[in-house]
Coordinates of C-alpha atoms and ligand atoms in Angstrom, one line a residue:
M568 CA -62.1 -9.6 -95.8
P569 CA -59.1 -7.2 -95.3
K570 CA -56.2 -7.5 -97.6
P571 CA -53.0 -9.2 -96.3
V572 CA -50.6 -6.7 -94.8
E573 CA -47.4 -6.3 -96.9
L574 CA -44.1 -6.7 -95.0
V575 CA -40.4 -6.4 -95.8
V576 CA -37.7 -8.4 -94.1
I577 CA -34.4 -6.8 -93.2
G578 CA -32.0 -9.6 -92.2
A579 CA -33.2 -12.9 -93.6
G580 CA -31.4 -15.2 -91.2
S581 CA -32.8 -17.6 -88.6
R582 CA -35.2 -15.2 -87.1
G583 CA -36.2 -12.9 -90.0
G584 CA -36.0 -15.4 -92.8
I585 CA -37.5 -18.4 -91.0
A586 CA -39.1 -17.8 -87.7
Y587 CA -41.1 -14.7 -88.7
A588 CA -41.4 -14.8 -92.5
S589 CA -42.8 -18.3 -92.4
Y590 CA -45.9 -16.9 -90.8
A591 CA -46.9 -15.4 -94.2
L592 CA -46.7 -18.9 -95.7
R593 CA -49.0 -20.4 -93.1
H594 CA -51.3 -17.4 -93.2
P595 CA -51.3 -16.0 -96.8
D596 CA -54.6 -14.2 -96.1
E597 CA -53.0 -12.2 -93.3
A598 CA -49.5 -11.3 -94.5
R599 CA -47.3 -11.2 -97.6
I600 CA -43.5 -10.7 -97.7
V601 CA -42.9 -8.2 -100.5
G602 CA -39.3 -7.1 -100.0
V603 CA -36.0 -8.4 -98.5
A604 CA -32.6 -7.0 -97.7
D605 CA -29.7 -9.3 -96.9
P606 CA -26.1 -9.3 -98.2
D607 CA -26.0 -13.1 -98.0
P608 CA -27.0 -14.3 -101.5
I609 CA -28.3 -17.7 -100.3
R610 CA -30.6 -16.3 -97.6
R611 CA -31.8 -13.5 -99.9
A612 CA -32.6 -15.9 -102.7
R613 CA -34.2 -18.5 -100.3
L614 CA -36.6 -15.8 -99.0
A615 CA -37.3 -14.4 -102.5
E616 CA -38.1 -17.8 -103.9
T617 CA -40.2 -19.0 -101.0
H618 CA -42.3 -15.8 -101.0
D619 CA -42.2 -15.0 -104.7
I620 CA -40.6 -11.6 -104.2
D621 CA -40.0 -9.6 -107.3
D622 CA -36.2 -9.1 -108.1
S623 CA -36.7 -5.3 -108.0
H624 CA -37.6 -5.7 -104.3
C625 CA -34.5 -7.7 -103.3
F626 CA -31.6 -5.7 -101.8
T627 CA -28.1 -6.5 -100.5
T628 CA -28.4 -3.9 -97.6
W629 CA -31.0 -2.4 -95.5
E630 CA -30.0 1.1 -96.7
A631 CA -30.8 0.1 -100.3
L632 CA -34.2 -1.2 -99.3
I633 CA -35.0 2.0 -97.4
D634 CA -33.8 4.1 -100.4
A635 CA -36.2 2.3 -102.6
G636 CA -39.2 4.0 -100.9
Q637 CA -41.9 2.4 -98.8
L638 CA -42.6 -1.1 -100.2
G639 CA -45.1 -2.3 -97.5
Q640 CA -46.7 -1.3 -94.3
G641 CA -44.4 -3.2 -91.9
A642 CA -40.7 -4.0 -91.6
I643 CA -39.4 -7.0 -89.8
I644 CA -35.9 -6.2 -88.6
A645 CA -33.8 -9.2 -87.6
T646 CA -30.2 -8.2 -88.2
Q647 CA -27.6 -9.0 -85.6
D648 CA -27.7 -7.2 -82.2
Q649 CA -25.3 -4.4 -83.2
M650 CA -27.3 -3.6 -86.4
H651 CA -30.7 -2.7 -84.9
V652 CA -30.8 1.0 -84.2
E653 CA -29.9 2.5 -87.6
P654 CA -32.2 0.3 -89.7
A655 CA -35.1 0.7 -87.2
L656 CA -34.8 4.5 -87.1
A657 CA -34.6 4.7 -90.9
A658 CA -37.5 2.3 -91.4
M659 CA -39.7 4.4 -89.0
A660 CA -38.7 7.6 -90.7
A661 CA -39.6 6.0 -94.1
G662 CA -43.1 5.2 -92.8
Y663 CA -42.8 1.6 -91.7
D664 CA -44.3 0.1 -88.5
V665 CA -41.5 -2.0 -87.2
L666 CA -41.2 -5.5 -85.6
L667 CA -37.6 -5.3 -84.2
E668 CA -35.7 -8.2 -82.8
K669 CA -34.4 -8.1 -79.2
P670 CA -32.2 -6.7 -77.8
M671 CA -33.5 -3.4 -79.2
A672 CA -30.0 -2.0 -79.3
D673 CA -26.5 -2.9 -78.1
T674 CA -26.3 0.4 -76.1
L675 CA -28.6 2.0 -73.6
E676 CA -28.4 5.2 -75.6
G677 CA -29.6 3.3 -78.7
C678 CA -32.5 1.8 -76.9
V679 CA -33.7 5.3 -75.7
Q680 CA -33.2 6.8 -79.1
L681 CA -35.5 4.1 -80.6
V682 CA -38.2 4.7 -78.0
Q683 CA -38.1 8.4 -78.4
A684 CA -38.2 8.1 -82.2
A685 CA -41.3 5.8 -82.0
E686 CA -43.1 8.2 -79.7
R687 CA -42.1 11.2 -81.9
T688 CA -43.2 9.6 -85.2
G689 CA -46.2 7.7 -83.8
R690 CA -44.9 4.5 -85.5
N691 CA -45.7 1.1 -83.9
L692 CA -42.3 -0.3 -82.8
Q693 CA -42.8 -3.7 -81.3
I694 CA -39.8 -5.5 -79.8
C695 CA -39.7 -9.3 -80.2
H696 CA -40.3 -10.2 -76.6
V697 CA -41.9 -13.3 -77.9
L698 CA -42.5 -14.9 -74.4
R699 CA -45.4 -12.5 -73.8
Y700 CA -47.2 -14.1 -76.7
A701 CA -46.7 -17.7 -75.7
P702 CA -49.6 -19.6 -73.9
F703 CA -47.4 -20.6 -70.9
W704 CA -46.3 -17.1 -70.1
R705 CA -49.8 -15.6 -70.7
K706 CA -51.2 -18.2 -68.2
L707 CA -48.5 -17.4 -65.7
H708 CA -49.3 -13.7 -65.9
E709 CA -53.0 -14.4 -65.7
V710 CA -52.6 -16.5 -62.5
L711 CA -50.3 -13.9 -60.8
E712 CA -52.6 -11.0 -61.9
S713 CA -55.6 -12.8 -60.3
G714 CA -53.9 -12.2 -56.9
V715 CA -54.4 -15.8 -55.9
I716 CA -51.1 -15.9 -54.1
G717 CA -51.6 -12.5 -52.4
E718 CA -48.9 -9.8 -52.3
I719 CA -45.7 -11.1 -53.9
V720 CA -42.8 -11.1 -51.4
T721 CA -40.0 -13.0 -53.1
V722 CA -39.4 -14.3 -56.6
E723 CA -36.7 -16.7 -57.9
H724 CA -36.5 -16.9 -61.7
R725 CA -34.0 -19.1 -63.4
E726 CA -32.9 -19.0 -67.0
N727 CA -31.3 -22.5 -67.3
V728 CA -29.3 -22.4 -70.6
S729 CA -28.3 -25.9 -71.6
Y730 CA -24.6 -26.7 -71.9
W731 CA -24.9 -27.3 -75.6
H732 CA -26.9 -24.1 -76.3
M733 CA -24.3 -22.2 -74.3
A734 CA -21.5 -23.8 -76.4
H735 CA -23.3 -23.1 -79.6
S736 CA -24.4 -19.5 -79.2
F737 CA -22.4 -18.0 -76.3
V738 CA -19.0 -19.7 -76.7
R739 CA -18.6 -20.5 -80.4
G740 CA -21.4 -18.5 -81.9
N741 CA -22.9 -15.1 -82.6
W742 CA -23.3 -14.0 -79.0
R743 CA -19.9 -15.1 -77.6
N744 CA -18.2 -11.8 -77.4
K745 CA -19.4 -8.5 -76.0
G746 CA -17.4 -6.4 -78.5
L747 CA -19.0 -8.2 -81.4
S748 CA -22.5 -8.6 -79.9
T749 CA -24.0 -7.8 -76.5
P750 CA -23.5 -8.9 -72.8
M751 CA -25.2 -12.2 -72.2
I752 CA -27.5 -10.8 -69.5
L753 CA -29.0 -8.5 -72.2
A754 CA -28.9 -11.0 -75.1
K755 CA -30.4 -13.9 -73.2
C756 CA -32.2 -12.3 -70.2
C757 CA -34.0 -9.3 -71.6
H758 CA -36.8 -11.8 -72.1
D759 CA -36.7 -12.9 -68.5
L760 CA -36.5 -9.3 -67.3
D761 CA -39.4 -8.4 -69.5
V762 CA -41.5 -11.2 -68.0
L763 CA -40.6 -10.0 -64.5
V764 CA -41.5 -6.4 -65.3
W765 CA -44.8 -7.6 -66.8
N766 CA -45.7 -9.8 -63.9
L767 CA -44.5 -7.6 -61.0
Q768 CA -46.1 -4.4 -62.2
Q769 CA -43.9 -2.2 -60.1
P770 CA -40.5 -0.6 -60.5
V771 CA -37.2 -2.1 -59.4
T772 CA -35.7 0.4 -57.0
R773 CA -32.2 -1.1 -56.4
L774 CA -30.2 -3.8 -58.2
S775 CA -26.9 -5.6 -57.8
S776 CA -25.2 -8.4 -59.7
V777 CA -22.4 -11.0 -59.7
G778 CA -21.2 -13.4 -62.3
S779 CA -18.2 -14.4 -64.5
L780 CA -16.9 -16.6 -67.2
L781 CA -16.0 -19.6 -65.0
H782 CA -15.5 -22.5 -67.3
Y783 CA -15.2 -21.9 -71.1
R784 CA -11.6 -20.6 -70.9
A785 CA -8.2 -22.0 -72.0
E786 CA -7.2 -22.3 -68.3
S787 CA -9.8 -25.1 -67.9
V788 CA -7.8 -27.6 -69.9
G789 CA -4.2 -28.7 -70.4
P790 CA -1.8 -27.6 -73.2
E791 CA -2.5 -31.0 -75.1
I792 CA -6.0 -29.9 -76.1
P793 CA -6.0 -28.8 -79.8
L794 CA -7.8 -25.8 -81.2
R795 CA -10.5 -27.9 -83.0
C796 CA -12.5 -31.0 -82.0
T797 CA -11.5 -32.5 -85.4
D798 CA -7.7 -32.1 -84.7
G799 CA -7.4 -35.4 -82.9
C800 CA -8.4 -34.1 -79.5
P801 CA -7.7 -36.7 -76.8
I802 CA -10.8 -35.9 -74.8
E803 CA -13.2 -35.4 -77.7
P804 CA -15.0 -38.7 -77.5
A805 CA -16.1 -38.0 -73.9
C806 CA -16.4 -34.2 -74.1
P807 CA -20.0 -33.0 -73.8
F808 CA -19.1 -29.9 -75.8
S809 CA -17.6 -31.8 -78.8
A810 CA -18.6 -30.2 -82.1
I811 CA -18.6 -33.7 -83.6
G812 CA -21.0 -34.9 -80.9
A813 CA -23.3 -31.8 -81.5
Y814 CA -23.3 -31.4 -85.2
L815 CA -22.2 -34.6 -86.9
D816 CA -22.9 -37.6 -84.7
Y817 CA -25.7 -35.6 -83.1
E818 CA -27.3 -38.5 -81.3
R819 CA -24.6 -38.1 -78.8
T820 CA -25.9 -34.7 -77.7
F821 CA -29.5 -35.0 -78.7
P822 CA -30.5 -38.7 -78.0
G823 CA -33.6 -39.7 -80.1
A824 CA -33.2 -36.8 -82.5
R825 CA -32.7 -39.1 -85.5
Q826 CA -35.9 -41.0 -84.9
R827 CA -37.8 -37.8 -84.3
L828 CA -36.7 -36.5 -87.6
I829 CA -37.7 -39.7 -89.4
D830 CA -41.1 -39.6 -87.6
A831 CA -41.6 -36.0 -88.8
G832 CA -40.9 -37.1 -92.4
L833 CA -37.5 -35.2 -92.4
D834 CA -34.2 -36.4 -93.6
P835 CA -31.9 -37.3 -90.7
E836 CA -28.9 -37.0 -92.9
A837 CA -29.7 -33.4 -93.7
P838 CA -31.2 -31.8 -90.5
N839 CA -32.3 -28.5 -91.9
Y840 CA -33.2 -26.6 -88.7
W841 CA -31.6 -24.8 -85.8
P842 CA -28.8 -25.2 -84.7
F843 CA -27.6 -27.2 -87.7
N844 CA -28.6 -24.7 -90.3
V845 CA -26.7 -22.0 -88.4
I846 CA -23.3 -23.7 -88.8
S847 CA -23.7 -24.2 -92.6
P848 CA -26.3 -23.6 -95.3
D849 CA -25.3 -27.1 -96.6
V850 CA -26.7 -29.4 -93.8
S851 CA -25.6 -32.6 -95.5
R852 CA -23.1 -34.7 -93.5
A853 CA -20.3 -33.5 -95.8
G854 CA -21.4 -29.8 -95.4
R855 CA -21.5 -30.1 -91.6
Q856 CA -18.1 -31.8 -91.6
R857 CA -16.6 -29.0 -93.7
A858 CA -18.2 -26.4 -91.3
I859 CA -16.7 -27.9 -88.2
E860 CA -13.3 -28.4 -89.8
S861 CA -13.0 -24.8 -90.9
G862 CA -15.7 -22.6 -89.4
P863 CA -16.3 -21.1 -86.0
Y864 CA -18.6 -24.0 -84.8
G865 CA -15.8 -26.6 -84.8
R866 CA -13.6 -24.7 -82.4
C867 CA -12.7 -26.2 -79.0
V868 CA -14.9 -24.4 -76.4
Y869 CA -11.8 -23.8 -74.4
H870 CA -10.0 -22.0 -77.3
C871 CA -12.6 -19.5 -78.6
D872 CA -12.6 -15.7 -78.5
N873 CA -15.5 -15.7 -76.1
D874 CA -15.7 -13.3 -73.2
V875 CA -19.4 -13.3 -72.1
V876 CA -20.2 -14.8 -68.7
D877 CA -21.4 -18.4 -68.2
H878 CA -23.3 -17.5 -65.1
Q879 CA -24.8 -14.3 -63.6
T880 CA -27.2 -13.5 -60.8
V881 CA -29.1 -10.3 -60.5
L882 CA -30.7 -9.3 -57.2
M883 CA -33.5 -6.7 -57.4
E884 CA -35.5 -4.8 -54.8
L885 CA -39.0 -3.7 -55.8
E886 CA -40.8 -0.6 -54.7
S887 CA -43.0 -2.6 -52.3
G888 CA -39.8 -4.0 -50.7
A889 CA -40.2 -7.4 -52.2
S890 CA -37.0 -9.1 -53.5
V891 CA -36.4 -10.8 -56.8
T892 CA -33.5 -13.0 -57.9
L893 CA -32.7 -13.8 -61.5
V894 CA -30.2 -16.6 -62.1
M895 CA -28.8 -17.2 -65.5
H896 CA -26.3 -19.9 -66.3
G897 CA -25.0 -22.0 -69.2
H898 CA -24.5 -25.3 -67.5
S899 CA -27.9 -26.8 -67.4
N900 CA -28.4 -30.4 -68.5
Q901 CA -31.7 -29.4 -70.0
E902 CA -32.8 -26.1 -71.6
N903 CA -35.6 -24.5 -69.6
R904 CA -36.8 -21.7 -67.4
S905 CA -38.1 -22.3 -63.9
M906 CA -39.5 -19.9 -61.3
R907 CA -41.0 -19.6 -57.9
Y908 CA -43.2 -16.8 -56.6
D909 CA -43.9 -16.6 -52.9
G910 CA -46.8 -14.4 -51.8
T911 CA -48.7 -13.6 -48.6
K912 CA -51.4 -16.2 -49.5
G913 CA -49.6 -18.9 -51.4
T914 CA -46.7 -20.2 -53.4
L915 CA -46.5 -20.6 -57.2
R916 CA -43.9 -22.9 -58.8
A917 CA -43.6 -23.1 -62.6
R918 CA -41.4 -24.5 -65.3
V919 CA -41.2 -24.5 -69.0
D920 CA -40.7 -27.7 -71.0
P921 CA -42.8 -29.5 -69.9
D922 CA -44.9 -26.4 -69.2
V923 CA -46.5 -26.7 -65.7
I924 CA -47.7 -24.1 -63.2
E925 CA -48.5 -25.3 -59.7
V926 CA -50.2 -23.1 -57.2
N927 CA -50.4 -24.0 -53.5
I928 CA -52.5 -21.8 -51.2
H929 CA -51.4 -21.6 -47.6
G930 CA -53.2 -24.2 -45.5
G931 CA -55.5 -25.0 -48.4
R932 CA -56.0 -26.1 -52.0
S933 CA -53.4 -27.0 -54.6
E934 CA -53.8 -26.7 -58.3
Q935 CA -51.6 -27.9 -61.2
I936 CA -52.2 -26.1 -64.5
A937 CA -50.8 -27.9 -67.6
I938 CA -50.3 -25.9 -70.7
E939 CA -50.7 -27.5 -74.1
P940 CA -47.2 -27.7 -75.8
S941 CA -47.0 -25.5 -78.9
P942 CA -45.2 -26.8 -82.0
T943 CA -44.0 -23.4 -83.0
G944 CA -40.9 -21.6 -81.8
H945 CA -40.6 -20.2 -78.2
G946 CA -43.6 -22.1 -77.0
G947 CA -45.8 -20.4 -79.6
G948 CA -44.4 -17.0 -79.0
D949 CA -42.9 -16.6 -82.5
E950 CA -46.3 -17.3 -84.1
G951 CA -48.1 -15.2 -81.4
I952 CA -46.1 -12.0 -82.0
M953 CA -46.6 -12.2 -85.7
H954 CA -50.3 -12.7 -85.3
D955 CA -50.4 -9.7 -83.0
F956 CA -48.2 -7.5 -85.3
V957 CA -50.4 -8.2 -88.3
R958 CA -53.6 -7.3 -86.4
V959 CA -52.0 -4.1 -85.0
L960 CA -51.1 -3.1 -88.6
R961 CA -54.6 -3.8 -89.7
G962 CA -55.9 -1.5 -87.0
E963 CA -57.8 -4.3 -85.3
I964 CA -56.0 -4.2 -81.9
A965 CA -53.6 -2.1 -79.8
P966 CA -50.2 -3.7 -79.4
L967 CA -49.8 -5.9 -76.3
T968 CA -46.7 -4.0 -75.3
T969 CA -44.9 -0.9 -76.5
A970 CA -41.2 -0.1 -77.1
R971 CA -41.4 2.2 -73.9
V972 CA -42.4 -0.9 -71.9
S973 CA -39.7 -3.0 -73.5
L974 CA -37.1 -0.4 -72.6
E975 CA -37.4 -1.2 -68.9
S976 CA -36.1 -4.8 -69.3
H977 CA -33.2 -3.4 -71.3
L978 CA -32.5 -0.8 -68.7
L979 CA -32.4 -3.5 -66.0
A980 CA -30.0 -5.6 -68.1
F981 CA -27.6 -2.8 -68.8
A982 CA -27.7 -1.8 -65.1
A983 CA -27.0 -5.5 -64.1
E984 CA -24.0 -5.6 -66.4
E985 CA -22.8 -2.3 -64.9
A986 CA -23.4 -3.6 -61.4
R987 CA -21.5 -6.9 -62.1
L988 CA -18.5 -5.0 -63.5
S989 CA -18.4 -2.3 -60.9
G990 CA -19.5 -4.2 -57.8
Q991 CA -21.9 -1.3 -57.1
V992 CA -25.6 -1.3 -56.2
I993 CA -27.5 0.6 -58.8
A994 CA -30.2 3.0 -57.8
M995 CA -32.7 2.5 -60.7
A996 CA -34.5 5.9 -60.5
D997 CA -31.2 7.7 -61.1
Y998 CA -30.3 5.2 -63.8
R999 CA -33.6 5.7 -65.7
A1000 CA -33.2 9.5 -65.5
H1001 CA -29.6 9.3 -66.8
A1002 CA -30.7 7.0 -69.7
E1003 CA -33.5 9.3 -70.8
A1004 CA -31.1 12.3 -70.9
M1005 CA -28.5 10.4 -72.9
A1006 CA -30.4 10.1 -76.3
Ligands
LIG1810 N1 -36.7 -13.1 -80.0 C1 -35.9 -14.1 -79.7 O1 -36.2 -14.9 -78.9 C2 -34.6 -14.3 -80.5 C3 -34.0 -15.5 -80.6 C4 -32.8 -15.6 -81.3 C5 -32.2 -14.5 -81.8 N2 -32.8 -13.3 -81.6 C6 -32.2 -12.0 -82.2 O2 -32.5 -11.9 -83.5 C7 -31.5 -11.2 -84.3 C8 -31.1 -12.1 -85.5 O3 -30.6 -13.3 -85.0 P1 -30.4 -14.5 -86.1 O4 -30.1 -15.7 -85.3 O5 -31.6 -14.5 -87.1 O6 -29.1 -14.0 -86.9 P2 -28.6 -14.3 -88.3 O7 -27.2 -14.1 -88.3 O8 -29.1 -15.7 -88.7 O9 -29.4 -13.3 -89.3 C9 -29.0 -11.9 -89.4 C10 -29.0 -11.6 -90.9 O10 -28.8 -10.3 -91.1 C11 -28.1 -10.2 -92.3 N3 -27.4 -8.9 -92.5 C12 -26.1 -8.5 -92.2 N4 -25.9 -7.3 -92.6 C13 -27.0 -6.8 -93.2 C14 -27.4 -5.6 -93.8 N5 -26.5 -4.6 -93.9 N6 -28.7 -5.4 -94.3 C15 -29.6 -6.4 -94.2 N7 -29.3 -7.6 -93.6 C16 -28.0 -7.8 -93.1 C17 -27.1 -11.3 -92.3 O11 -26.6 -11.7 -93.6 C18 -28.0 -12.4 -91.7 O12 -28.7 -13.2 -92.7 C19 -30.4 -11.0 -83.3 O13 -30.4 -9.7 -82.8 C20 -30.7 -12.0 -82.1 O14 -30.2 -11.6 -80.9 C21 -33.9 -13.2 -81.0

């Protein structure tokens, strides 16, 4: 039996501290967390305690962890979007194989630097495109790869971000402002673009894009609307974006959530999971109340410092001449992704949550493929990528995808943002060559 691989976590927040590190608790024979870097004392202590990490391997910054020498074989890097490049370059230089959160970098130059460094050092740099590891997306890929619908002619792929997720992450939260984070088409849709790159297996030749911030702006409401939901807002009781309705009286936004928590043996008065544990480490009613009265998550959605779009469409032409449309928006009643592929022999329609793939062959048979729901994050993708990363580190398999492959989805996202802002059509061959020369 091989020894568990030893891993360090840089950034012990929602992703590093919970989504990925928890794999080691469920599979102690496969992985152990032996070091952590995070300036937040609560998150650092939580990870250290849960994984029994020695004090000497707990650091307040990623630099201090790297300076301490190589503590394990792999590094999970899950800091915020603008803090990916430096720690990942340093970790690879220090000898770590790296599991790096998406987006790989907040600039195109940073993305290319990372890929070139991984290729130069021979380190495994895996980007957390978790969808590739989820049963639904694997099945979709398998069906398309079988050629059952013939040559693909058009694709429509929708990323339907729910109104409450939009408000939480992209209006009030960490990904609201391009200057502080990354454009939404990169933050949210590098996953979608990666899936398209994977399924279509041919380069995008030309790309254009439109989109804007249409709704979550001060101009959408009158001057009587206060800055916070808790400041006696006259429309708060009926407002779908109310922070009180999302985080305090959460049944308003998530009907049935209370009962689901009780059924799962959890305390409905202290919902200790996303998105509640993002607004405050103290998830009691009093803690959540304090958070919305004084923190960023209690701000009126019309009075935030957000500037990322709430809808964007990307139109792409493939080398074969086929056309692909990606629609992303933050006004969906339900959170899901849906897609339609039309080929020369048939049509495939698919949607996530509930996960269903339907194939209709021209003039012939139809098939519905249901995929078992997975209890873990991203339809099983969070668990799947950790399983894969560990096996790669043990030398048992080659990685499912490389940083070089992940670069393509990032290139498309950066090009889409450039196309949206400039109104230009981007010739992707030139764009790729330009990116490679930048780093
Ligand atoms: N793969 C996915 O589907 C997916 C989903 C959500 C988020 N993400 C990405 O994961 C990343 C992390 O997101 P999150 O929600 O976990 O964020 P988070 O804010 O919860 O966690 C980031 C952590 O980094 C820590 N940190 C800050 N400075 C640091 C430093 N100098 N050294 C070490 N740690 C430091 C913070 O204290 C925080 O605990 C982001 O890039 C995000 O875009 C990916």
